[in-house]
Amino acid sequence: AKVGAFVVAGWGGFTLGLILYNTFAYKIIGGSAGGYWAFTVGCALVMGILAYFLYDHIIIQCTAIFGSFLAVYGVGLVAGHYPNPFTIQEMIKNHTLDNIDPMYYAYLGGNLVLYIAGCIVQYKHKKKFPDSEYEEQMQMRRNRRRYRR
């Protein structure tokens, strides 16, 4: 379970690193490819390690940020005006980021709203079913159905 949590949290951390780097961290770190990968992989490792100590909270945070990113990115692919995060990194490297579409920041705001909504939903669920109570109830229901047949 801990290895899986590390992977999920790492992926969420990488996603968070993409968003943060493309939004403002490139100004602090610089536009090099090495800085980009060091920052995003560093975020992934930090979240993965934190998942070991703060399992539930980090998993909730990481799945919320990853889910919001996927939802907004999917809308952006269909609606347009949302560049690929790796394209943004290339724009940073080539010093052409001034040409980024302002709609990117609207998508970023949508990402933040969905992230907060995802956290709220998951924390409410956790409050209603602490620890693994929900999973135990679902397993008991499945077992009852299985034995009724």
GROMACS .gro file of N, CA and C in nm:
model
  447
    1ALA      N    1   0.082  -0.119   0.000
    1ALA     CA    2   0.000   0.000   0.000
    1ALA      C    3   0.087   0.126   0.000
    2LYS      N    4   0.198   0.121   0.070
    2LYS     CA    5   0.284   0.239   0.079
    2LYS      C    6   0.353   0.270  -0.053
    3VAL      N    7   0.388   0.166  -0.129
    3VAL     CA    8   0.451   0.188  -0.259
    3VAL      C    9   0.350   0.252  -0.355
    4GLY      N   10   0.228   0.202  -0.353
    4GLY     CA   11   0.123   0.259  -0.436
    4GLY      C   12   0.094   0.403  -0.398
    5ALA      N   13   0.093   0.432  -0.268
    5ALA     CA   14   0.072   0.569  -0.222
    5ALA      C   15   0.185   0.659  -0.268
    6PHE      N   16   0.308   0.608  -0.265
    6PHE     CA   17   0.422   0.686  -0.311
    6PHE      C   18   0.407   0.719  -0.459
    7VAL      N   19   0.363   0.622  -0.539
    7VAL     CA   20   0.346   0.644  -0.683
    7VAL      C   21   0.235   0.745  -0.711
    8VAL      N   22   0.120   0.728  -0.645
    8VAL     CA   23   0.008   0.821  -0.665
    8VAL      C   24   0.048   0.961  -0.621
    9ALA      N   25   0.108   0.972  -0.504
    9ALA     CA   26   0.149   1.102  -0.454
    9ALA      C   27   0.260   1.162  -0.542
   10GLY      N   28   0.349   1.079  -0.591
   10GLY     CA   29   0.453   1.127  -0.680
   10GLY      C   30   0.396   1.183  -0.810
   11TRP      N   31   0.297   1.114  -0.864
   11TRP     CA   32   0.234   1.163  -0.987
   11TRP      C   33   0.161   1.294  -0.962
   12GLY      N   34   0.092   1.303  -0.849
   12GLY     CA   35   0.027   1.429  -0.813
   12GLY      C   36   0.129   1.539  -0.790
   13GLY      N   37   0.241   1.506  -0.728
   13GLY     CA   38   0.347   1.603  -0.706
   13GLY      C   39   0.409   1.651  -0.837
   14PHE      N   40   0.425   1.559  -0.932
   14PHE     CA   41   0.477   1.596  -1.063
   14PHE      C   42   0.381   1.691  -1.132
   15THR      N   43   0.250   1.662  -1.123
   15THR     CA   44   0.149   1.749  -1.182
   15THR      C   45   0.153   1.887  -1.117
   16LEU      N   46   0.164   1.889  -0.984
   16LEU     CA   47   0.175   2.016  -0.913
   16LEU      C   48   0.301   2.090  -0.959
   17GLY      N   49   0.410   2.019  -0.975
   17GLY     CA   50   0.533   2.080  -1.023
   17GLY      C   51   0.517   2.141  -1.161
   18LEU      N   52   0.446   2.071  -1.251
   18LEU     CA   53   0.420   2.125  -1.386
   18LEU      C   54   0.344   2.257  -1.378
   19ILE      N   55   0.239   2.256  -1.297
   19ILE     CA   56   0.155   2.375  -1.287
   19ILE      C   57   0.235   2.491  -1.226
   20LEU      N   58   0.305   2.465  -1.117
   20LEU     CA   59   0.380   2.571  -1.050
   20LEU      C   60   0.494   2.624  -1.137
   21TYR      N   61   0.565   2.533  -1.203
   21TYR     CA   62   0.676   2.576  -1.287
   21TYR      C   63   0.626   2.661  -1.402
   22ASN      N   64   0.522   2.615  -1.469
   22ASN     CA   65   0.471   2.688  -1.585
   22ASN      C   66   0.405   2.820  -1.548
   23THR      N   67   0.363   2.833  -1.424
   23THR     CA   68   0.296   2.956  -1.382
   23THR      C   69   0.396   3.061  -1.335
   24PHE      N   70   0.487   3.025  -1.245
   24PHE     CA   71   0.578   3.127  -1.194
   24PHE      C   72   0.717   3.077  -1.156
   25ALA      N   73   0.734   2.950  -1.127
   25ALA     CA   74   0.863   2.903  -1.076
   25ALA      C   75   0.976   2.916  -1.178
   26TYR      N   76   0.943   2.918  -1.306
   26TYR     CA   77   1.048   2.933  -1.408
   26TYR      C   78   1.120   3.066  -1.394
   27LYS      N   79   1.050   3.168  -1.340
   27LYS     CA   80   1.112   3.299  -1.320
   27LYS      C   81   1.218   3.293  -1.211
   28ILE      N   82   1.197   3.205  -1.112
   28ILE     CA   83   1.289   3.191  -1.001
   28ILE      C   84   1.404   3.097  -1.039
   29ILE      N   85   1.369   2.985  -1.101
   29ILE     CA   86   1.467   2.880  -1.132
   29ILE      C   87   1.545   2.911  -1.260
   30GLY      N   88   1.480   2.972  -1.354
   30GLY     CA   89   1.539   2.993  -1.485
   30GLY      C   90   1.473   2.900  -1.585
   31GLY      N   91   1.495   2.923  -1.711
   31GLY     CA   92   1.423   2.847  -1.812
   31GLY      C   93   1.494   2.726  -1.865
   32SER      N   94   1.590   2.673  -1.793
   32SER     CA   95   1.665   2.558  -1.845
   32SER      C   96   1.585   2.430  -1.831
   33ALA      N   97   1.613   2.336  -1.918
   33ALA     CA   98   1.547   2.205  -1.912
   33ALA      C   99   1.584   2.132  -1.784
   34GLY      N  100   1.709   2.146  -1.740
   34GLY     CA  101   1.753   2.082  -1.616
   34GLY      C  102   1.678   2.135  -1.495
   35GLY      N  103   1.657   2.266  -1.492
   35GLY     CA  104   1.580   2.326  -1.383
   35GLY      C  105   1.436   2.280  -1.383
   36TYR      N  106   1.381   2.267  -1.503
   36TYR     CA  107   1.244   2.220  -1.519
   36TYR      C  108   1.227   2.079  -1.461
   37TRP      N  109   1.315   1.989  -1.505
   37TRP     CA  110   1.305   1.850  -1.459
   37TRP      C  111   1.339   1.837  -1.312
   38ALA      N  112   1.436   1.914  -1.265
   38ALA     CA  113   1.471   1.908  -1.122
   38ALA      C  114   1.354   1.955  -1.037
   39PHE      N  115   1.286   2.059  -1.080
   39PHE     CA  116   1.173   2.111  -1.003
   39PHE      C  117   1.055   2.014  -1.003
   40THR      N  118   1.017   1.965  -1.120
   40THR     CA  119   0.900   1.876  -1.127
   40THR      C  120   0.926   1.742  -1.059
   41VAL      N  121   1.043   1.684  -1.082
   41VAL     CA  122   1.075   1.557  -1.018
   41VAL      C  123   1.095   1.577  -0.868
   42GLY      N  124   1.150   1.692  -0.829
   42GLY     CA  125   1.164   1.724  -0.687
   42GLY      C  126   1.029   1.732  -0.618
   43CYS      N  127   0.932   1.795  -0.682
   43CYS     CA  128   0.796   1.800  -0.626
   43CYS      C  129   0.737   1.659  -0.614
   44ALA      N  130   0.762   1.576  -0.714
   44ALA     CA  131   0.712   1.438  -0.710
   44ALA      C  132   0.773   1.363  -0.592
   45LEU      N  133   0.902   1.376  -0.573
   45LEU     CA  134   0.969   1.306  -0.463
   45LEU      C  135   0.922   1.357  -0.326
   46VAL      N  136   0.907   1.488  -0.313
   46VAL     CA  137   0.861   1.544  -0.185
   46VAL      C  138   0.722   1.491  -0.152
   47MET      N  139   0.632   1.492  -0.249
   47MET     CA  140   0.496   1.442  -0.223
   47MET      C  141   0.497   1.293  -0.196
   48GLY      N  142   0.579   1.219  -0.268
   48GLY     CA  143   0.588   1.075  -0.245
   48GLY      C  144   0.637   1.044  -0.105
   49ILE      N  145   0.737   1.117  -0.059
   49ILE     CA  146   0.790   1.095   0.076
   49ILE      C  147   0.689   1.140   0.182
   50LEU      N  148   0.623   1.252   0.158
   50LEU     CA  149   0.521   1.299   0.253
   50LEU      C  150   0.405   1.200   0.264
   51ALA      N  151   0.376   1.130   0.155
   51ALA     CA  152   0.268   1.032   0.158
   51ALA      C  153   0.295   0.921   0.258
   52TYR      N  154   0.421   0.893   0.282
   52TYR     CA  155   0.457   0.791   0.380
   52TYR      C  156   0.416   0.834   0.521
   53PHE      N  157   0.429   0.963   0.550
   53PHE     CA  158   0.401   1.013   0.684
   53PHE      C  159   0.259   1.069   0.699
   54LEU      N  160   0.208   1.130   0.596
   54LEU     CA  161   0.075   1.194   0.600
   54LEU      C  162  -0.015   1.131   0.494
   55TYR      N  163  -0.025   1.002   0.498
   55TYR     CA  164  -0.087   0.921   0.392
   55TYR      C  165  -0.219   0.980   0.340
   56ASP      N  166  -0.320   0.988   0.425
   56ASP     CA  167  -0.453   1.028   0.379
   56ASP      C  168  -0.454   1.169   0.321
   57HIS      N  169  -0.393   1.262   0.388
   57HIS     CA  170  -0.398   1.401   0.343
   57HIS      C  171  -0.324   1.420   0.210
   58ILE      N  172  -0.209   1.360   0.197
   58ILE     CA  173  -0.133   1.376   0.073
   58ILE      C  174  -0.202   1.307  -0.044
   59ILE      N  175  -0.260   1.190  -0.019
   59ILE     CA  176  -0.333   1.121  -0.126
   59ILE      C  177  -0.453   1.205  -0.171
   60ILE      N  178  -0.523   1.264  -0.076
   60ILE     CA  179  -0.637   1.350  -0.111
   60ILE      C  180  -0.588   1.470  -0.192
   61GLN      N  181  -0.484   1.536  -0.146
   61GLN     CA  182  -0.432   1.654  -0.216
   61GLN      C  183  -0.384   1.618  -0.357
   62CYS      N  184  -0.311   1.510  -0.367
   62CYS     CA  185  -0.253   1.473  -0.497
   62CYS      C  186  -0.357   1.426  -0.597
   63THR      N  187  -0.454   1.348  -0.551
   63THR     CA  188  -0.558   1.305  -0.644
   63THR      C  189  -0.647   1.423  -0.685
   64ALA      N  190  -0.666   1.518  -0.595
   64ALA     CA  191  -0.745   1.636  -0.630
   64ALA      C  192  -0.672   1.721  -0.734
   65ILE      N  193  -0.543   1.743  -0.716
   65ILE     CA  194  -0.470   1.826  -0.813
   65ILE      C  195  -0.456   1.755  -0.947
   66PHE      N  196  -0.431   1.624  -0.944
   66PHE     CA  197  -0.418   1.550  -1.068
   66PHE      C  198  -0.552   1.543  -1.141
   67GLY      N  199  -0.659   1.517  -1.068
   67GLY     CA  200  -0.791   1.512  -1.129
   67GLY      C  201  -0.834   1.645  -1.187
   68SER      N  202  -0.808   1.753  -1.115
   68SER     CA  203  -0.845   1.885  -1.167
   68SER      C  204  -0.762   1.918  -1.291
   69PHE      N  205  -0.635   1.882  -1.290
   69PHE     CA  206  -0.550   1.907  -1.406
   69PHE      C  207  -0.602   1.830  -1.528
   70LEU      N  208  -0.636   1.703  -1.509
   70LEU     CA  209  -0.686   1.623  -1.622
   70LEU      C  210  -0.817   1.678  -1.676
   71ALA      N  211  -0.906   1.720  -1.586
   71ALA     CA  212  -1.035   1.773  -1.630
   71ALA      C  213  -1.016   1.903  -1.709
   72VAL      N  214  -0.937   1.993  -1.656
   72VAL     CA  215  -0.914   2.121  -1.723
   72VAL      C  216  -0.837   2.101  -1.853
   73TYR      N  217  -0.740   2.013  -1.852
   73TYR     CA  218  -0.663   1.986  -1.973
   73TYR      C  219  -0.753   1.926  -2.081
   74GLY      N  220  -0.843   1.837  -2.041
   74GLY     CA  221  -0.937   1.778  -2.137
   74GLY      C  222  -1.029   1.883  -2.198
   75VAL      N  223  -1.080   1.972  -2.115
   75VAL     CA  224  -1.164   2.081  -2.166
   75VAL      C  225  -1.081   2.170  -2.259
   76GLY      N  226  -0.958   2.197  -2.218
   76GLY     CA  227  -0.871   2.281  -2.299
   76GLY      C  228  -0.839   2.221  -2.435
   77LEU      N  229  -0.827   2.089  -2.441
   77LEU     CA  230  -0.803   2.023  -2.570
   77LEU      C  231  -0.922   2.041  -2.664
   78VAL      N  232  -1.042   2.033  -2.608
   78VAL     CA  233  -1.162   2.045  -2.690
   78VAL      C  234  -1.191   2.192  -2.722
   79ALA      N  235  -1.186   2.278  -2.621
   79ALA     CA  236  -1.223   2.418  -2.639
   79ALA      C  237  -1.110   2.501  -2.701
   80GLY      N  238  -0.987   2.456  -2.685
   80GLY     CA  239  -0.873   2.529  -2.740
   80GLY      C  240  -0.815   2.630  -2.642
   81HIS      N  241  -0.705   2.689  -2.682
   81HIS     CA  242  -0.637   2.795  -2.606
   81HIS      C  243  -0.573   2.747  -2.476
   82TYR      N  244  -0.550   2.618  -2.463
   82TYR     CA  245  -0.480   2.567  -2.345
   82TYR      C  246  -0.358   2.488  -2.393
   83PRO      N  247  -0.241   2.548  -2.383
   83PRO     CA  248  -0.123   2.480  -2.437
   83PRO      C  249  -0.079   2.362  -2.351
   84ASN      N  250  -0.017   2.269  -2.415
   84ASN     CA  251   0.042   2.155  -2.348
   84ASN      C  252   0.149   2.206  -2.251
   85PRO      N  253   0.157   2.150  -2.129
   85PRO     CA  254   0.258   2.198  -2.034
   85PRO      C  255   0.401   2.187  -2.086
   86PHE      N  256   0.426   2.088  -2.168
   86PHE     CA  257   0.560   2.073  -2.223
   86PHE      C  258   0.586   2.177  -2.332
   87THR      N  259   0.479   2.222  -2.400
   87THR     CA  260   0.491   2.331  -2.496
   87THR      C  261   0.526   2.461  -2.423
   88ILE      N  262   0.464   2.481  -2.308
   88ILE     CA  263   0.494   2.600  -2.228
   88ILE      C  264   0.640   2.598  -2.186
   89GLN      N  265   0.690   2.481  -2.149
   89GLN     CA  266   0.831   2.471  -2.109
   89GLN      C  267   0.921   2.506  -2.226
   90GLU      N  268   0.884   2.463  -2.346
   90GLU     CA  269   0.962   2.500  -2.465
   90GLU      C  270   0.957   2.651  -2.489
   91MET      N  271   0.840   2.711  -2.466
   91MET     CA  272   0.826   2.856  -2.481
   91MET      C  273   0.915   2.929  -2.379
   92ILE      N  274   0.922   2.877  -2.259
   92ILE     CA  275   1.009   2.936  -2.157
   92ILE      C  276   1.154   2.926  -2.201
   93LYS      N  277   1.191   2.809  -2.250
   93LYS     CA  278   1.330   2.787  -2.292
   93LYS      C  279   1.368   2.877  -2.409
   94ASN      N  280   1.274   2.900  -2.500
   94ASN     CA  281   1.300   2.982  -2.618
   94ASN      C  282   1.271   3.131  -2.596
   95HIS      N  283   1.233   3.168  -2.474
   95HIS     CA  284   1.203   3.307  -2.438
   95HIS      C  285   1.089   3.365  -2.521
   96THR      N  286   0.987   3.287  -2.546
   96THR     CA  287   0.869   3.334  -2.620
   96THR      C  288   0.744   3.324  -2.535
   97LEU      N  289   0.758   3.321  -2.405
   97LEU     CA  290   0.642   3.305  -2.318
   97LEU      C  291   0.551   3.426  -2.320
   98ASP      N  292   0.599   3.541  -2.365
   98ASP     CA  293   0.514   3.660  -2.373
   98ASP      C  294   0.397   3.637  -2.467
   99ASN      N  295   0.410   3.539  -2.555
   99ASN     CA  296   0.307   3.511  -2.654
   99ASN      C  297   0.201   3.413  -2.604
  100ILE      N  298   0.203   3.377  -2.477
  100ILE     CA  299   0.106   3.281  -2.425
  100ILE      C  300  -0.034   3.342  -2.424
  101ASP      N  301  -0.132   3.261  -2.458
  101ASP     CA  302  -0.271   3.305  -2.462
  101ASP      C  303  -0.318   3.339  -2.320
  102PRO      N  304  -0.381   3.453  -2.299
  102PRO     CA  305  -0.431   3.488  -2.165
  102PRO      C  306  -0.536   3.390  -2.112
  103MET      N  307  -0.598   3.313  -2.199
  103MET     CA  308  -0.696   3.213  -2.155
  103MET      C  309  -0.631   3.107  -2.067
  104TYR      N  310  -0.499   3.093  -2.080
  104TYR     CA  311  -0.427   2.997  -1.995
  104TYR      C  312  -0.454   3.025  -1.848
  105TYR      N  313  -0.458   3.152  -1.812
  105TYR     CA  314  -0.480   3.187  -1.672
  105TYR      C  315  -0.624   3.163  -1.629
  106ALA      N  316  -0.717   3.171  -1.722
  106ALA     CA  317  -0.856   3.135  -1.691
  106ALA      C  318  -0.865   2.984  -1.664
  107TYR      N  319  -0.795   2.906  -1.746
  107TYR     CA  320  -0.790   2.761  -1.723
  107TYR      C  321  -0.722   2.731  -1.589
  108LEU      N  322  -0.621   2.807  -1.557
  108LEU     CA  323  -0.552   2.789  -1.429
  108LEU      C  324  -0.647   2.816  -1.312
  109GLY      N  325  -0.731   2.918  -1.326
  109GLY     CA  326  -0.832   2.946  -1.224
  109GLY      C  327  -0.933   2.832  -1.213
  110GLY      N  328  -0.973   2.777  -1.326
  110GLY     CA  329  -1.062   2.661  -1.325
  110GLY      C  330  -0.998   2.541  -1.258
  111ASN      N  331  -0.869   2.526  -1.282
  111ASN     CA  332  -0.794   2.418  -1.218
  111ASN      C  333  -0.797   2.434  -1.066
  112LEU      N  334  -0.778   2.556  -1.019
  112LEU     CA  335  -0.781   2.582  -0.875
  112LEU      C  336  -0.919   2.555  -0.815
  113VAL      N  337  -1.023   2.596  -0.885
  113VAL     CA  338  -1.160   2.573  -0.837
  113VAL      C  339  -1.189   2.423  -0.828
  114LEU      N  340  -1.154   2.348  -0.932
  114LEU     CA  341  -1.178   2.204  -0.931
  114LEU      C  342  -1.093   2.133  -0.825
  115TYR      N  343  -0.972   2.181  -0.804
  115TYR     CA  344  -0.886   2.124  -0.699
  115TYR      C  345  -0.951   2.142  -0.562
  116ILE      N  346  -1.000   2.261  -0.534
  116ILE     CA  347  -1.064   2.287  -0.405
  116ILE      C  348  -1.190   2.202  -0.391
  117ALA      N  349  -1.269   2.193  -0.497
  117ALA     CA  350  -1.390   2.110  -0.493
  117ALA      C  351  -1.355   1.964  -0.469
  118GLY      N  352  -1.251   1.914  -0.535
  118GLY     CA  353  -1.208   1.776  -0.516
  118GLY      C  354  -1.164   1.749  -0.374
  119CYS      N  355  -1.092   1.843  -0.315
  119CYS     CA  356  -1.050   1.828  -0.174
  119CYS      C  357  -1.169   1.826  -0.081
  120ILE      N  358  -1.263   1.917  -0.104
  120ILE     CA  359  -1.382   1.924  -0.017
  120ILE      C  360  -1.459   1.793  -0.022
  121VAL      N  361  -1.483   1.743  -0.143
  121VAL     CA  362  -1.558   1.617  -0.157
  121VAL      C  363  -1.486   1.503  -0.086
  122GLN      N  364  -1.356   1.493  -0.106
  122GLN     CA  365  -1.282   1.381  -0.047
  122GLN      C  366  -1.272   1.393   0.105
  123TYR      N  367  -1.255   1.514   0.157
  123TYR     CA  368  -1.250   1.530   0.303
  123TYR      C  369  -1.386   1.503   0.367
  124LYS      N  370  -1.494   1.542   0.300
  124LYS     CA  371  -1.628   1.510   0.351
  124LYS      C  372  -1.649   1.359   0.354
  125HIS      N  373  -1.606   1.292   0.249
  125HIS     CA  374  -1.618   1.146   0.243
  125HIS      C  375  -1.536   1.082   0.355
  126LYS      N  376  -1.417   1.133   0.376
  126LYS     CA  377  -1.330   1.079   0.481
  126LYS      C  378  -1.390   1.102   0.619
  127LYS      N  379  -1.454   1.216   0.638
  127LYS     CA  380  -1.517   1.245   0.767
  127LYS      C  381  -1.635   1.150   0.791
  128LYS      N  382  -1.709   1.121   0.686
  128LYS     CA  383  -1.825   1.031   0.697
  128LYS      C  384  -1.782   0.886   0.717
  129PHE      N  385  -1.675   0.846   0.649
  129PHE     CA  386  -1.623   0.710   0.658
  129PHE      C  387  -1.476   0.714   0.697
  130PRO      N  388  -1.444   0.732   0.824
  130PRO     CA  389  -1.303   0.739   0.863
  130PRO      C  390  -1.231   0.606   0.840
  131ASP      N  391  -1.102   0.618   0.814
  131ASP     CA  392  -1.014   0.503   0.788
  131ASP      C  393  -1.070   0.418   0.676
  132SER      N  394  -1.089   0.291   0.699
  132SER     CA  395  -1.134   0.203   0.591
  132SER      C  396  -1.276   0.152   0.615
  133GLU      N  397  -1.354   0.226   0.691
  133GLU     CA  398  -1.490   0.183   0.723
  133GLU      C  399  -1.574   0.167   0.595
  134TYR      N  400  -1.563   0.259   0.502
  134TYR     CA  401  -1.639   0.252   0.377
  134TYR      C  402  -1.604   0.126   0.299
  135GLU      N  403  -1.475   0.100   0.286
  135GLU     CA  404  -1.431  -0.018   0.212
  135GLU      C  405  -1.480  -0.146   0.278
  136GLU      N  406  -1.479  -0.150   0.412
  136GLU     CA  407  -1.527  -0.267   0.484
  136GLU      C  408  -1.676  -0.288   0.462
  137GLN      N  409  -1.753  -0.180   0.460
  137GLN     CA  410  -1.897  -0.191   0.435
  137GLN      C  411  -1.923  -0.242   0.294
  138MET      N  412  -1.849  -0.192   0.198
  138MET     CA  413  -1.868  -0.237   0.061
  138MET      C  414  -1.831  -0.385   0.046
  139GLN      N  415  -1.725  -0.428   0.111
  139GLN     CA  416  -1.685  -0.568   0.106
  139GLN      C  417  -1.792  -0.657   0.168
  140MET      N  418  -1.851  -0.612   0.280
  140MET     CA  419  -1.956  -0.691   0.345
  140MET      C  420  -2.077  -0.702   0.253
  141ARG      N  421  -2.113  -0.594   0.182
  141ARG     CA  422  -2.226  -0.600   0.089
  141ARG      C  423  -2.198  -0.698  -0.025
  142ARG      N  424  -2.077  -0.694  -0.077
  142ARG     CA  425  -2.042  -0.786  -0.185
  142ARG      C  426  -2.049  -0.930  -0.137
  143ASN      N  427  -2.001  -0.956  -0.016
  143ASN     CA  428  -2.004  -1.091   0.038
  143ASN      C  429  -2.147  -1.138   0.059
  144ARG      N  430  -2.235  -1.050   0.107
  144ARG     CA  431  -2.375  -1.088   0.127
  144ARG      C  432  -2.439  -1.125  -0.005
  145ARG      N  433  -2.414  -1.046  -0.110
  145ARG     CA  434  -2.470  -1.077  -0.242
  145ARG      C  435  -2.418  -1.209  -0.295
  146ARG      N  436  -2.291  -1.234  -0.272
  146ARG     CA  437  -2.229  -1.355  -0.321
  146ARG      C  438  -2.292  -1.477  -0.257
  147TYR      N  439  -2.320  -1.472  -0.127
  147TYR     CA  440  -2.374  -1.589  -0.055
  147TYR      C  441  -2.524  -1.605  -0.074
  148ARG      N  442  -2.594  -1.504  -0.122
  148ARG     CA  443  -2.737  -1.516  -0.146
  148ARG      C  444  -2.767  -1.598  -0.270
  149ARG      N  445  -2.674  -1.605  -0.360
  149ARG     CA  446  -2.698  -1.674  -0.488
  149ARG      C  447  -2.702  -1.819  -0.472
   0.00000   0.00000   0.00000
